Tab-separated table of C-alpha atoms and ligand atoms in Angstrom:
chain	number	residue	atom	x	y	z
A	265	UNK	CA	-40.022	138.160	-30.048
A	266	UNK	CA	-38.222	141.229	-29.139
A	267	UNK	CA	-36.221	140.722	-25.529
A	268	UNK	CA	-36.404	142.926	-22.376
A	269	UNK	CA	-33.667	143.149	-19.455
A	270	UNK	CA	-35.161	143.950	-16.321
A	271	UNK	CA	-33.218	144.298	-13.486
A	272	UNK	CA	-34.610	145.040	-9.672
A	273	UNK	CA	-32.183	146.435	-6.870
A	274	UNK	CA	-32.102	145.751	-3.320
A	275	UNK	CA	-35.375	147.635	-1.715
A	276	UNK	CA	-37.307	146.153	-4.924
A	277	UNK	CA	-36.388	142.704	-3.728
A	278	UNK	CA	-36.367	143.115	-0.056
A	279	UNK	CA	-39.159	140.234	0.990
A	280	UNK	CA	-41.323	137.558	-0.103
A	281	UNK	CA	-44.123	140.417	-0.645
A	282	UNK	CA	-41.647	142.684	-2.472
A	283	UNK	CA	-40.414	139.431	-4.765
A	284	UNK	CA	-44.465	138.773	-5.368
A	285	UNK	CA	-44.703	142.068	-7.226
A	286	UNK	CA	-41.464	142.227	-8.742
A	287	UNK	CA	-42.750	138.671	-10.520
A	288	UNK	CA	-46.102	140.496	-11.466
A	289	UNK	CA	-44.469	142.872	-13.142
A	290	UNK	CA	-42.213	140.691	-14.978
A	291	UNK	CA	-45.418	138.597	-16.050
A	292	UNK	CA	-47.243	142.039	-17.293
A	293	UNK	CA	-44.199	142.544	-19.526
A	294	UNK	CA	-44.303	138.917	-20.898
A	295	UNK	CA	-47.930	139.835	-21.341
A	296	UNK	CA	-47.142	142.670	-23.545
A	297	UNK	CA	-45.325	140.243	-25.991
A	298	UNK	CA	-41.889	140.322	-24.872
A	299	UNK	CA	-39.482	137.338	-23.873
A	300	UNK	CA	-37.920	138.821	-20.307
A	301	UNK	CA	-34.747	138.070	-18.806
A	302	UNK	CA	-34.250	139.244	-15.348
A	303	UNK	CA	-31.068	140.493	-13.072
A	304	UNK	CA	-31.589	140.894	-9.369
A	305	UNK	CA	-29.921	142.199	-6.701
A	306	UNK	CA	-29.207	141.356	-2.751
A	307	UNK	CA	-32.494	141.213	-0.596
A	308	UNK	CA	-32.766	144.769	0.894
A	309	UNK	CA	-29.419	146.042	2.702
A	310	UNK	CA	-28.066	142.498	2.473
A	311	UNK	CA	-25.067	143.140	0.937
A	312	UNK	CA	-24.461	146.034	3.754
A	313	UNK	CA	-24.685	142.830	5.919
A	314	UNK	CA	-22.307	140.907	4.680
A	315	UNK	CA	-19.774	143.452	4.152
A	316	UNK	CA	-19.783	144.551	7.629
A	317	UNK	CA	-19.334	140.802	8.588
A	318	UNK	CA	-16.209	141.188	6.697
A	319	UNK	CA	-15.071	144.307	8.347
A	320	UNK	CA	-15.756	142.622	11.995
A	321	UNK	CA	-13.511	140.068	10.787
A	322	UNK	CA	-10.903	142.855	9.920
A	323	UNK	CA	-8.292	141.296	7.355
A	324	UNK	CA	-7.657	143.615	4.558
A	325	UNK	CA	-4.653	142.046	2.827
A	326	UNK	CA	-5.344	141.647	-0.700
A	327	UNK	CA	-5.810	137.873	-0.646
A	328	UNK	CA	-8.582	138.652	1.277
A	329	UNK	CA	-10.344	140.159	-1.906
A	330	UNK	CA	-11.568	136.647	-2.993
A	331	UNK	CA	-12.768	135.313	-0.643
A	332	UNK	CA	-14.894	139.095	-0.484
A	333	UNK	CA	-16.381	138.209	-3.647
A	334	UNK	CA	-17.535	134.502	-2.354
A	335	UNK	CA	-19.078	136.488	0.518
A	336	UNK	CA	-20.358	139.328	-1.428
A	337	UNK	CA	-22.137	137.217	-3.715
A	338	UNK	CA	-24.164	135.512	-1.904
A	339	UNK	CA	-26.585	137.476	-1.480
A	340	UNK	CA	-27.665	137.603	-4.779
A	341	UNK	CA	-27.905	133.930	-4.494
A	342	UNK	CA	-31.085	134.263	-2.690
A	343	UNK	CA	-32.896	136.266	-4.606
A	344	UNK	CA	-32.644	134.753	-7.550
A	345	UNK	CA	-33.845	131.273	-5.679
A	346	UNK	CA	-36.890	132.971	-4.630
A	347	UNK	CA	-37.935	135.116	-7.499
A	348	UNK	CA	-37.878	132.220	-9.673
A	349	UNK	CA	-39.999	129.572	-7.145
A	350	UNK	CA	-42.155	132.636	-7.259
A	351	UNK	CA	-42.307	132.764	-10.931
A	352	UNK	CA	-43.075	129.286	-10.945
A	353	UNK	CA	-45.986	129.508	-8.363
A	354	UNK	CA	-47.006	132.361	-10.594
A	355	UNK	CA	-47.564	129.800	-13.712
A	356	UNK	CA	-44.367	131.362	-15.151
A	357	UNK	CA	-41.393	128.423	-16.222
A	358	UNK	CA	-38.192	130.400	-14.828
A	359	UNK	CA	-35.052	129.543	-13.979
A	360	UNK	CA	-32.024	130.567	-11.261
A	361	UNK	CA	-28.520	131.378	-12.990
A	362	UNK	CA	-25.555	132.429	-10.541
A	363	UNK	CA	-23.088	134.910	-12.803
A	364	UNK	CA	-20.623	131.604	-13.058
A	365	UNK	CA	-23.549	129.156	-13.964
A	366	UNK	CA	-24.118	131.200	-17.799
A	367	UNK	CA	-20.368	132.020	-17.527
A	368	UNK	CA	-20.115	135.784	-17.194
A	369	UNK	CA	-16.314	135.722	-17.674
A	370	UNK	CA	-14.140	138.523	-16.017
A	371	UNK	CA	-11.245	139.562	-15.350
A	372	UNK	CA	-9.334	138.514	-12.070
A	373	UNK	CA	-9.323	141.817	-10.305
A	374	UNK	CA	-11.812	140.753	-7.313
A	375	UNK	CA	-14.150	143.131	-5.954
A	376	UNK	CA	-14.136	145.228	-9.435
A	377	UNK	CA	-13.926	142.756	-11.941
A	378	UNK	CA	-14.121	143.570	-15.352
A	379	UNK	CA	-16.362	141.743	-18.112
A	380	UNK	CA	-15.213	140.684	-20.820
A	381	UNK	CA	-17.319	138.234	-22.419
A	382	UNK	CA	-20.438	136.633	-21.670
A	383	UNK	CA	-21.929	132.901	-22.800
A	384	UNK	CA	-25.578	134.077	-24.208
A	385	UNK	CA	-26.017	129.729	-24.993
A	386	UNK	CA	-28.230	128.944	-21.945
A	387	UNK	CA	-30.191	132.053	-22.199
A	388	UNK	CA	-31.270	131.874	-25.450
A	389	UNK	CA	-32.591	127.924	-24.496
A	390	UNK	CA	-34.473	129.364	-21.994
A	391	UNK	CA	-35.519	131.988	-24.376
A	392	UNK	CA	-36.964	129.827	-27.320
A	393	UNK	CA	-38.283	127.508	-24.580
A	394	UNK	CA	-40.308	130.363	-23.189
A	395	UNK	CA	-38.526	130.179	-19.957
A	396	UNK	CA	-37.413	133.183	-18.097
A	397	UNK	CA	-34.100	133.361	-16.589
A	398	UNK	CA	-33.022	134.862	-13.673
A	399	UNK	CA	-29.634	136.144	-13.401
A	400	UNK	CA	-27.524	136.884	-10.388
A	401	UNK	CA	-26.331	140.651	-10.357
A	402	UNK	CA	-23.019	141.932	-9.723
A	403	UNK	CA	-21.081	138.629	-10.226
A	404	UNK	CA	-18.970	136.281	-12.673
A	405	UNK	CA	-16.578	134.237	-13.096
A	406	UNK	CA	-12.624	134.301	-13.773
A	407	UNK	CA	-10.952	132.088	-16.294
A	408	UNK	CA	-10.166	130.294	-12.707
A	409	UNK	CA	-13.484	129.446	-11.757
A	410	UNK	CA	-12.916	132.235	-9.283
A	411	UNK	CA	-16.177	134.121	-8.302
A	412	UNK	CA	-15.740	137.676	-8.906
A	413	UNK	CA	-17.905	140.874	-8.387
A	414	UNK	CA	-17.974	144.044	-10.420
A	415	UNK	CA	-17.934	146.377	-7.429
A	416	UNK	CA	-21.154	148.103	-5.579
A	417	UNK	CA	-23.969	148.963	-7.418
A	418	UNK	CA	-22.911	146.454	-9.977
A	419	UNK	CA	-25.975	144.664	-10.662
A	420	UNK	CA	-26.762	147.284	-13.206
A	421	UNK	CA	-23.983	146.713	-15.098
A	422	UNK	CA	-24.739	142.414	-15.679
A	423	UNK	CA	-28.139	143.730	-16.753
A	424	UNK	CA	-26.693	146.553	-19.528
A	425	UNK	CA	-24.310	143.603	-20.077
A	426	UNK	CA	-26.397	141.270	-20.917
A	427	UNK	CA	-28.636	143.419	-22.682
A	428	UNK	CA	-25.998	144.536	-24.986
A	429	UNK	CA	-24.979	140.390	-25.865
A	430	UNK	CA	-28.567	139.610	-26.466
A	431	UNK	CA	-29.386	142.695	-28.869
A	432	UNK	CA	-32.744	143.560	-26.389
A	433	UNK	CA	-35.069	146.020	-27.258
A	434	UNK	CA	-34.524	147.978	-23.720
A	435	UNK	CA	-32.674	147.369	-20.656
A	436	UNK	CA	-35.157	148.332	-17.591
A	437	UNK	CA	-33.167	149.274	-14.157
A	438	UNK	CA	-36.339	149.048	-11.639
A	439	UNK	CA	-35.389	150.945	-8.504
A	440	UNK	CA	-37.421	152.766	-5.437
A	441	UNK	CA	-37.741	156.376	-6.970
A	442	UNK	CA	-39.514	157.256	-10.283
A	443	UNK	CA	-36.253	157.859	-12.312
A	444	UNK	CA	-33.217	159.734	-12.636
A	445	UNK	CA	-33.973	163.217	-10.720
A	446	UNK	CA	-31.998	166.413	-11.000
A	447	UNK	CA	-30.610	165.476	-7.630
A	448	UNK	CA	-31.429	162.903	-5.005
A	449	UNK	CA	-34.657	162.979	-4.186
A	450	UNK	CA	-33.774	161.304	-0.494
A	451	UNK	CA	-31.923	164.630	-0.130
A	452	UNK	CA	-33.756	167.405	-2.034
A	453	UNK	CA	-37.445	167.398	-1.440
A	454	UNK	CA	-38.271	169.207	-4.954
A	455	UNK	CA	-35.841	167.356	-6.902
A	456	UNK	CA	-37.291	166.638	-10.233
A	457	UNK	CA	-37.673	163.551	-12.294
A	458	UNK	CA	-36.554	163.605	-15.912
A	459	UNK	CA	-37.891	162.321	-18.483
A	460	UNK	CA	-34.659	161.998	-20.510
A	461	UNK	CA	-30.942	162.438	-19.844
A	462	UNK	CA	-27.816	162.222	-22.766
A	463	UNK	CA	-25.493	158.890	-21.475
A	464	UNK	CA	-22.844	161.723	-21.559
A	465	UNK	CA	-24.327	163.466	-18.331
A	466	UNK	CA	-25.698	160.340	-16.910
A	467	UNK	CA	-21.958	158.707	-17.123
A	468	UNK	CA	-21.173	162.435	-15.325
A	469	UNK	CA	-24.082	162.193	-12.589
A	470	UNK	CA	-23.216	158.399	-11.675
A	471	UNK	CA	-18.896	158.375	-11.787
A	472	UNK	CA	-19.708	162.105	-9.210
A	473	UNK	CA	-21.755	159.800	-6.761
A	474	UNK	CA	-25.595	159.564	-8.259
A	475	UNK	CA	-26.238	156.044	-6.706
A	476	UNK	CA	-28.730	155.453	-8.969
A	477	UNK	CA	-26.815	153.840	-11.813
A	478	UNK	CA	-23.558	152.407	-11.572
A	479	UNK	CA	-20.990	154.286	-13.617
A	480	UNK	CA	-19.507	150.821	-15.859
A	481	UNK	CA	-23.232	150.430	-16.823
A	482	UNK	CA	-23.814	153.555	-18.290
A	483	UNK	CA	-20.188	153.559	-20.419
A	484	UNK	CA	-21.451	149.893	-21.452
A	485	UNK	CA	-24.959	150.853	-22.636
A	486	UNK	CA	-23.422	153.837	-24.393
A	487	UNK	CA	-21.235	151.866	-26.000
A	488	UNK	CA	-22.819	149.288	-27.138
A	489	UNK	CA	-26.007	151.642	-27.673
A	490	UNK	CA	-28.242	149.870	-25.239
A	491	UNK	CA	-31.060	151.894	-24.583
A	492	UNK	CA	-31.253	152.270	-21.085
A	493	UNK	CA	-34.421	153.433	-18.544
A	494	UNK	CA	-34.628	154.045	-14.916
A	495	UNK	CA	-37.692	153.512	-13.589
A	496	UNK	CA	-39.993	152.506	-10.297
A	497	UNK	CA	-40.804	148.950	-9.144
A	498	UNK	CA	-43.420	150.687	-6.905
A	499	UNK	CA	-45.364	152.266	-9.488
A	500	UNK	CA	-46.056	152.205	-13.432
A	501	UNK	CA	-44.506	155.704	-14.277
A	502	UNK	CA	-42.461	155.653	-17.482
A	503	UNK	CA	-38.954	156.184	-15.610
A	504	UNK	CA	-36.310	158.304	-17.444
A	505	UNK	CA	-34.753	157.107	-20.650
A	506	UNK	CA	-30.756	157.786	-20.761
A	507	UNK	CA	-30.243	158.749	-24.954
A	508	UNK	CA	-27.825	160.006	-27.342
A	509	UNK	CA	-27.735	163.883	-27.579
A	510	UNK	CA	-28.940	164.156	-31.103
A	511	UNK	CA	-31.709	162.346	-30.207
A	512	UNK	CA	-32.428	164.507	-26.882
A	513	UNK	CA	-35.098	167.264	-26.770
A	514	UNK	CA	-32.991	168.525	-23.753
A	515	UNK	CA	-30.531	170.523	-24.819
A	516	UNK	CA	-31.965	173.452	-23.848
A	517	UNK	CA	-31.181	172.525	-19.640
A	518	UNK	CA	-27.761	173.891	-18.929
A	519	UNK	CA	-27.734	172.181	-15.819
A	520	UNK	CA	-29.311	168.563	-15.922
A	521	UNK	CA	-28.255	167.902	-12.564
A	522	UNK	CA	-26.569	168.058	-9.098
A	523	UNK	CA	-24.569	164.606	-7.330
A	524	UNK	CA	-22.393	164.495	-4.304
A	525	UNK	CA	-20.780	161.804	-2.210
A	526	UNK	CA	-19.741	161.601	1.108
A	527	UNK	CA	-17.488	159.319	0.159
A	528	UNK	CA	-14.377	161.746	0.756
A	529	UNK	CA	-11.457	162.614	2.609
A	530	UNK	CA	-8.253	165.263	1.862
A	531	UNK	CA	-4.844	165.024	2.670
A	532	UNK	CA	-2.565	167.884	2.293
A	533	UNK	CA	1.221	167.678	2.650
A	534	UNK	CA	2.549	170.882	3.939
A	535	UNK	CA	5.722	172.990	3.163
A	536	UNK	CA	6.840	170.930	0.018
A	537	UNK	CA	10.105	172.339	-2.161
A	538	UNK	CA	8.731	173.473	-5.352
A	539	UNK	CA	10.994	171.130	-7.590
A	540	UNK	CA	10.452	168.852	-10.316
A	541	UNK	CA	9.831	165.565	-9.327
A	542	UNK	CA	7.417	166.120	-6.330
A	543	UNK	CA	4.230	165.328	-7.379
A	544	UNK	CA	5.398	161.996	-8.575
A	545	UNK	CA	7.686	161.199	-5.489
A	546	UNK	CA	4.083	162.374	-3.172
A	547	UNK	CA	1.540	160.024	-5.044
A	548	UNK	CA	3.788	157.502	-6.732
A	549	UNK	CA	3.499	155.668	-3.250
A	550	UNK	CA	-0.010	156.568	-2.558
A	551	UNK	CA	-0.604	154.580	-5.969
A	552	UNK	CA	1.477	151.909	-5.396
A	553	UNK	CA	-0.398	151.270	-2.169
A	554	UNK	CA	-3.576	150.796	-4.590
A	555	UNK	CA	-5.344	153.909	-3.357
A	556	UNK	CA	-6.997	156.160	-5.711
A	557	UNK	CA	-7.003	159.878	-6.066
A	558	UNK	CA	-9.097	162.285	-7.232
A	559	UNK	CA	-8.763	165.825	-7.241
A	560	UNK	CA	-4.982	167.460	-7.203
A	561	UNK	CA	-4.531	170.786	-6.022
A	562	UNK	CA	-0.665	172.465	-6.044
A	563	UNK	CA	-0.704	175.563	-4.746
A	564	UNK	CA	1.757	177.882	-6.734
A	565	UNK	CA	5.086	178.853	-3.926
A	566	UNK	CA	5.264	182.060	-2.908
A	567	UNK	CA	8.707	181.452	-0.844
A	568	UNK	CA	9.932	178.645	-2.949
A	569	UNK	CA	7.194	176.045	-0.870
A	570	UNK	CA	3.942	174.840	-1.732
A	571	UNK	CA	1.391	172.664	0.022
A	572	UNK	CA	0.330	169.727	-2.161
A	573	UNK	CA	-3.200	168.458	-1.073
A	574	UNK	CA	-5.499	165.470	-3.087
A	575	UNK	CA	-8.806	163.725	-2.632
A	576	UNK	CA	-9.065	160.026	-1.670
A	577	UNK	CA	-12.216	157.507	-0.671
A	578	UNK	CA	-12.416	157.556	3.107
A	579	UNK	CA	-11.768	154.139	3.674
A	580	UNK	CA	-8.395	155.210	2.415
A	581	UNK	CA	-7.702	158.090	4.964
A	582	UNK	CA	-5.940	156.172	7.353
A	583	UNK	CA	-3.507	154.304	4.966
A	584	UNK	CA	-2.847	157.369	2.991
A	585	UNK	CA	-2.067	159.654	6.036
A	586	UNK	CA	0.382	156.743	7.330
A	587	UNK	CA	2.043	156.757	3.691
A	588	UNK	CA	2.518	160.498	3.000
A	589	UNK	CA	3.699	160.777	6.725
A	590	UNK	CA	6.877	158.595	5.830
A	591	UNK	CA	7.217	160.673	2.153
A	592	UNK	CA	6.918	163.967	3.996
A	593	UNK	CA	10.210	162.962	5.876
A	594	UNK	CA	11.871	161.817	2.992
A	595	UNK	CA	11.332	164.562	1.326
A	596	UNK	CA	11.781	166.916	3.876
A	597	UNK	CA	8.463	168.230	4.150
A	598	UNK	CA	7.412	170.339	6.679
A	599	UNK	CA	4.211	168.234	7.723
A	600	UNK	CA	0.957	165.892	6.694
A	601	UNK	CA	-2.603	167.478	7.600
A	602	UNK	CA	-6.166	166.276	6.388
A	603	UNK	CA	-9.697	166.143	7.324
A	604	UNK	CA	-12.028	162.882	6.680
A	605	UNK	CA	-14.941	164.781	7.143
A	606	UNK	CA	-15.548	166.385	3.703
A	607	UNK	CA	-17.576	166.302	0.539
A	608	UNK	CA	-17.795	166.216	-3.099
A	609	UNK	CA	-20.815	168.456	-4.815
A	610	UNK	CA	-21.139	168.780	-8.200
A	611	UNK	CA	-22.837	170.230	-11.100
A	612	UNK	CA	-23.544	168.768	-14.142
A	613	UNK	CA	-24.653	169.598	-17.904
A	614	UNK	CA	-23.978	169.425	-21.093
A	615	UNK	CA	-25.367	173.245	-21.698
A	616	UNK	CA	-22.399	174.248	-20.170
A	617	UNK	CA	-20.071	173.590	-22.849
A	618	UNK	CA	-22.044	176.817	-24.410
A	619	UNK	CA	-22.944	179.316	-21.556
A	620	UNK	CA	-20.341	181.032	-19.002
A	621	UNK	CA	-21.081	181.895	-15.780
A	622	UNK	CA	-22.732	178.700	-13.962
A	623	UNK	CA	-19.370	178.363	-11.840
A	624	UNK	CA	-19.705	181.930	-10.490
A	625	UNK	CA	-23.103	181.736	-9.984
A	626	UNK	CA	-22.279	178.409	-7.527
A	627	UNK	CA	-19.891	180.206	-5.712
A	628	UNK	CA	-21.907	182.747	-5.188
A	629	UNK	CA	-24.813	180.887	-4.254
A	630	UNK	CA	-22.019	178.811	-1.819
A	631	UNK	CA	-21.137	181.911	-0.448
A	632	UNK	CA	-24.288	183.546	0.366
A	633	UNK	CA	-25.143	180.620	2.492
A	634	UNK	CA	-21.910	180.959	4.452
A	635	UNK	CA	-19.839	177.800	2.936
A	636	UNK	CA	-16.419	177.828	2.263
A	637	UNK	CA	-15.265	176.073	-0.667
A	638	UNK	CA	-12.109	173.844	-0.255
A	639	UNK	CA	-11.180	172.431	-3.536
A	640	UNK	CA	-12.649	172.981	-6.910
A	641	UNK	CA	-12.254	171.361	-10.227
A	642	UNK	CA	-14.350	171.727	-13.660
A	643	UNK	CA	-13.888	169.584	-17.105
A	644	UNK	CA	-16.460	171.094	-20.228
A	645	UNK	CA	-19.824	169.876	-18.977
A	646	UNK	CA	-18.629	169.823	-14.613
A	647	UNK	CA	-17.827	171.697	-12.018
A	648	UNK	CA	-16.499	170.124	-8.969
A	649	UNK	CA	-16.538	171.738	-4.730
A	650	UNK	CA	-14.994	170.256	-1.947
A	651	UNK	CA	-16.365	171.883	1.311
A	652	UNK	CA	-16.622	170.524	4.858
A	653	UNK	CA	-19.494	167.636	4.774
A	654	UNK	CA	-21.760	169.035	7.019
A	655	UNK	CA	-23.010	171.455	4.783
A	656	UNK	CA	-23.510	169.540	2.106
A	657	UNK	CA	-27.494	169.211	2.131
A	658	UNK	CA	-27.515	172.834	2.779
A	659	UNK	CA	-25.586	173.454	-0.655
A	660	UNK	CA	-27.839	170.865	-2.352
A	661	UNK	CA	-30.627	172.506	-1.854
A	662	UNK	CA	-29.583	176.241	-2.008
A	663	UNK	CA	-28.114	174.784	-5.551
A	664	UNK	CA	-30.859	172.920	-6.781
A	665	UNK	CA	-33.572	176.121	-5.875
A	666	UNK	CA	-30.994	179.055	-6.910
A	667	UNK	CA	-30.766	177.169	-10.602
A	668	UNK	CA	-34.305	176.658	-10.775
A	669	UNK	CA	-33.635	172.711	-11.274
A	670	UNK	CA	-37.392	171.657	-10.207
A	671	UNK	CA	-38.554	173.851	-13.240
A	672	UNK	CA	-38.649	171.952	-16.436
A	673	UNK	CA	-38.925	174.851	-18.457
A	674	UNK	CA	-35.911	176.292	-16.541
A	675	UNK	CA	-33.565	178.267	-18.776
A	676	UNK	CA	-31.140	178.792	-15.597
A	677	UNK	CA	-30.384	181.735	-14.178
B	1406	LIG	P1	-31.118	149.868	-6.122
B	1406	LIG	O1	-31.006	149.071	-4.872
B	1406	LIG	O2	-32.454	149.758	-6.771
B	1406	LIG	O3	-29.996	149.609	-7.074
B	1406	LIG	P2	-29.839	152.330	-5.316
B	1406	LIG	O4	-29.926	152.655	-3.875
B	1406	LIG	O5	-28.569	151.740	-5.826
B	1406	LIG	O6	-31.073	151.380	-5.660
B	1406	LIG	O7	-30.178	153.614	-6.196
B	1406	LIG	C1	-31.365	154.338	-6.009
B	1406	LIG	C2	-31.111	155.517	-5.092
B	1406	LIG	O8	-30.218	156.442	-5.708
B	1406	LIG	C3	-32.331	156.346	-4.809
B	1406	LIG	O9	-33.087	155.814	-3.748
B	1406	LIG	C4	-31.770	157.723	-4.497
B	1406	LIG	O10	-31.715	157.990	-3.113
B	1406	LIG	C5	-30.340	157.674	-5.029
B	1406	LIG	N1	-30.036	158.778	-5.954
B	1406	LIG	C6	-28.949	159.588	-5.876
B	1406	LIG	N2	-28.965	160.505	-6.849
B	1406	LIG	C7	-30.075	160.284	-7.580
B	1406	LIG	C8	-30.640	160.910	-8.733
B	1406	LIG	N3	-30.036	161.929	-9.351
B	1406	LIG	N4	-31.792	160.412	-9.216
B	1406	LIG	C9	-32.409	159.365	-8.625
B	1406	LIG	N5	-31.923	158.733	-7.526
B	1406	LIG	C10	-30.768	159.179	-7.007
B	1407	LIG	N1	-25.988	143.843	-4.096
B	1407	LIG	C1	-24.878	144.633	-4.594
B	1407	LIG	C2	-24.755	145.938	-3.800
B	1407	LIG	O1	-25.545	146.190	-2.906
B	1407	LIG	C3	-24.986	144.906	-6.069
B	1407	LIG	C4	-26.180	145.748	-6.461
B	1407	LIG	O2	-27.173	145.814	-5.756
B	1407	LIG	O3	-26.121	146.340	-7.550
B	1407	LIG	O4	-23.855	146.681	-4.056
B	1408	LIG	MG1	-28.029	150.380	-7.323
């Protein structure tokens, strides 16, 4: 019998009535012929919960990480409890599994844990038994014993993973919107659903700030060719299928879609000698500290200075200003400045690669609605804007209706 993955996020499992129909659905699927194994998430904004409890507590040294993950996990703990009693009451034999109880074994790096292999021996019991399991998302286990999680959003990636050890037919990511849209459709009222993506530009969407997949699961799926749909727990549409690009029908979109984050902040240190060495003697500390960056701009000197500004998450501001504050002394700069309140929009498509003129087209579009644009970087199928954060629905919308995005038959601009 051919095996599905299903896995249901956080609104799709946020009460008793929510974990009634998730089970109904599970049982229509076993209906259809198909042995199921299930990955849930966190009731609702549990996890939200439990992280804040963390922050109130306010101890950020990195043997704090652990005991994160113990706290972190927990929530999945629940779910998995209740969906399968609810199975059960359902007629269905199921059966709870924490990450640690089928041995999802990962790396030691808590809070983004890596997998690296995973004990299919219980599941397939459960399997030829006709039971269904239940997995825990977003957790596993060290060689330790240690609980470890794979980082927010993960739960996605223990269903692709387990997916791709048990050879299933499809892995099923059940959320609260219809599919993968050109943009968020919490943010851009006439965002459309697609019926297909290539992983390529999904891996794109999801690593700019799409929440709707988590980036590791879409690298693991493509990967290990797992085919992959996003779809609604709320209703029976067919979702959107994530596929290779010779198999797409889509290459005809130029853009396939438009993420942000908020997720941002910039740093720029100011009056900086232009001399080799710099950029390693600015970030080499930054990195040491742990703290990633993303974008790097150096401005070229004009009077033998240059200002020397780079993207971080926000929760890294405050450590990163504190850093580059003690660098810009040592190396004589003249002085630190940033903003925490900025953005990250971006276009994506694979039809780039093969028509010019989408960047200026943004910037234009950007600039008829009065936005300034503070950073900007492009790779072949991206392009990349910084600009102040409270603008950035405006540009997702003026974007999304200036490219014609809620047009399927679209051919841009
Ligand atoms: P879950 O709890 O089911 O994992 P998430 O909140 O992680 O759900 O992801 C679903 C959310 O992702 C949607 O509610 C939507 O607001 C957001 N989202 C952002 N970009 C997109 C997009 N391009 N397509 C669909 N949803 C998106
Ligand atoms: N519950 C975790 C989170 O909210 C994992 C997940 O839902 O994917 O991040
Ligand atoms: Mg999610």
């Amino acid at each position: 019998m051919s095996i599905v993955v299903q896995k249901f996020g956080g609104t799709s499992v946020a009460s008793v009535t929510h974990i009634e129909r998730v089970a109904s659905r599970i049982l229509k699927t076993r209906r259809e012929g198909h042995s199921v194994v299930v990955v849930v998430s966190a009731m609702g904004d549990e996890t939200d919960r439990l992280d804040s409890l963390a922050q109130e507590v306010d101890y950020s040294q990195q043997e704090a990480r652990r005991e994160i993950d113990v706290l972190l996990s927990s929530g999945e703990q629940v779910t998995i409890s209740l969906l399968s009693m609810t199975l059960m009451k359902m007629g269905c034999r199921a059966k709870s599994y924490t990450g640690g109880q089928i041995r999802i074994l990962t790396d030691s790096a808590f809070t983004r844990a890596r997998i690296h292999d995973v004990d299919t021996s219980k599941l397939r019991a459960d399997i030829d038994a006709g039971v269904v399991p239940v997995i825990a998302g977003f957790q596993g286990v060290d060689s330790e014993g240690n609980i470890t999680t794979f980082g927010r959003g993960g739960s996605d990636t223990t269903a692709v993973a387990l997916a791709a050890v048990l050879e299933a037919e499809e892995c099923q990511i059940f959320t609260d919107v219809k599919g993968v849209y050109t943009t968020d459709p919490k943010v851009v009222e006439g965002a459309r659903c697609l019926e297909k993506i290539t992983f390529e530009e999904m891996l794109e969407l999801a690593s700019l700030g799409s929440g709707v997949l988590h980036p590791r699961a879409v690298s693991f799926a493509s990967k290990y060719h797992v085919p992959l749909r996003v779809l609604s727990s709320f209703n029976d549409s067919p979702g959107t299928l994530i596929t290779n690009e010779e198999n797409s029908t889509m290459e005809q979109a130029i853009i396939s879609g438009i993420a942000f984050t908020r997720d941002e902040a910039k740093l720029t240190v100011v009056g900086v000698k232009d001399i080799p060495g710099i950029a390693f003697k600015i970030l080499g500390p930054v990195s040491d500290a742990n703290i990633e960056v993303d974008m790097i701009v150096q401005n070229v000197a004009a009077d033998k200075s240059t200002d020397f500004t780079f993207t971080v998450r926000r929760h890294d501001y405050a450590q990163a200003t504190k850093i580059l504050k003690k660098v810009a002394k040592d190396i004589d700069a003249r002085e630190v400045s940033g903003d925490n309140k900025i953005a990250k929009l971006s276009m994506v498509g694979v039809g780039m690669r093969s028509h010019a003129g989408v960047a200026s087209k943004m910037f234009q579009v950007l600039a008829d609605e009065s936005i300034n644009i503070l950073m900007i970087s492009t790779s072949e199928i991206r392009i990349s804007v910084v600009i102040s954060e409270k603008y950035l629905e405006l540009a997702a919308r003026a974007l999304h209706s200036a490219f014609d995005l809620a047009n399927e038959n679209s051919e841009l601009a």
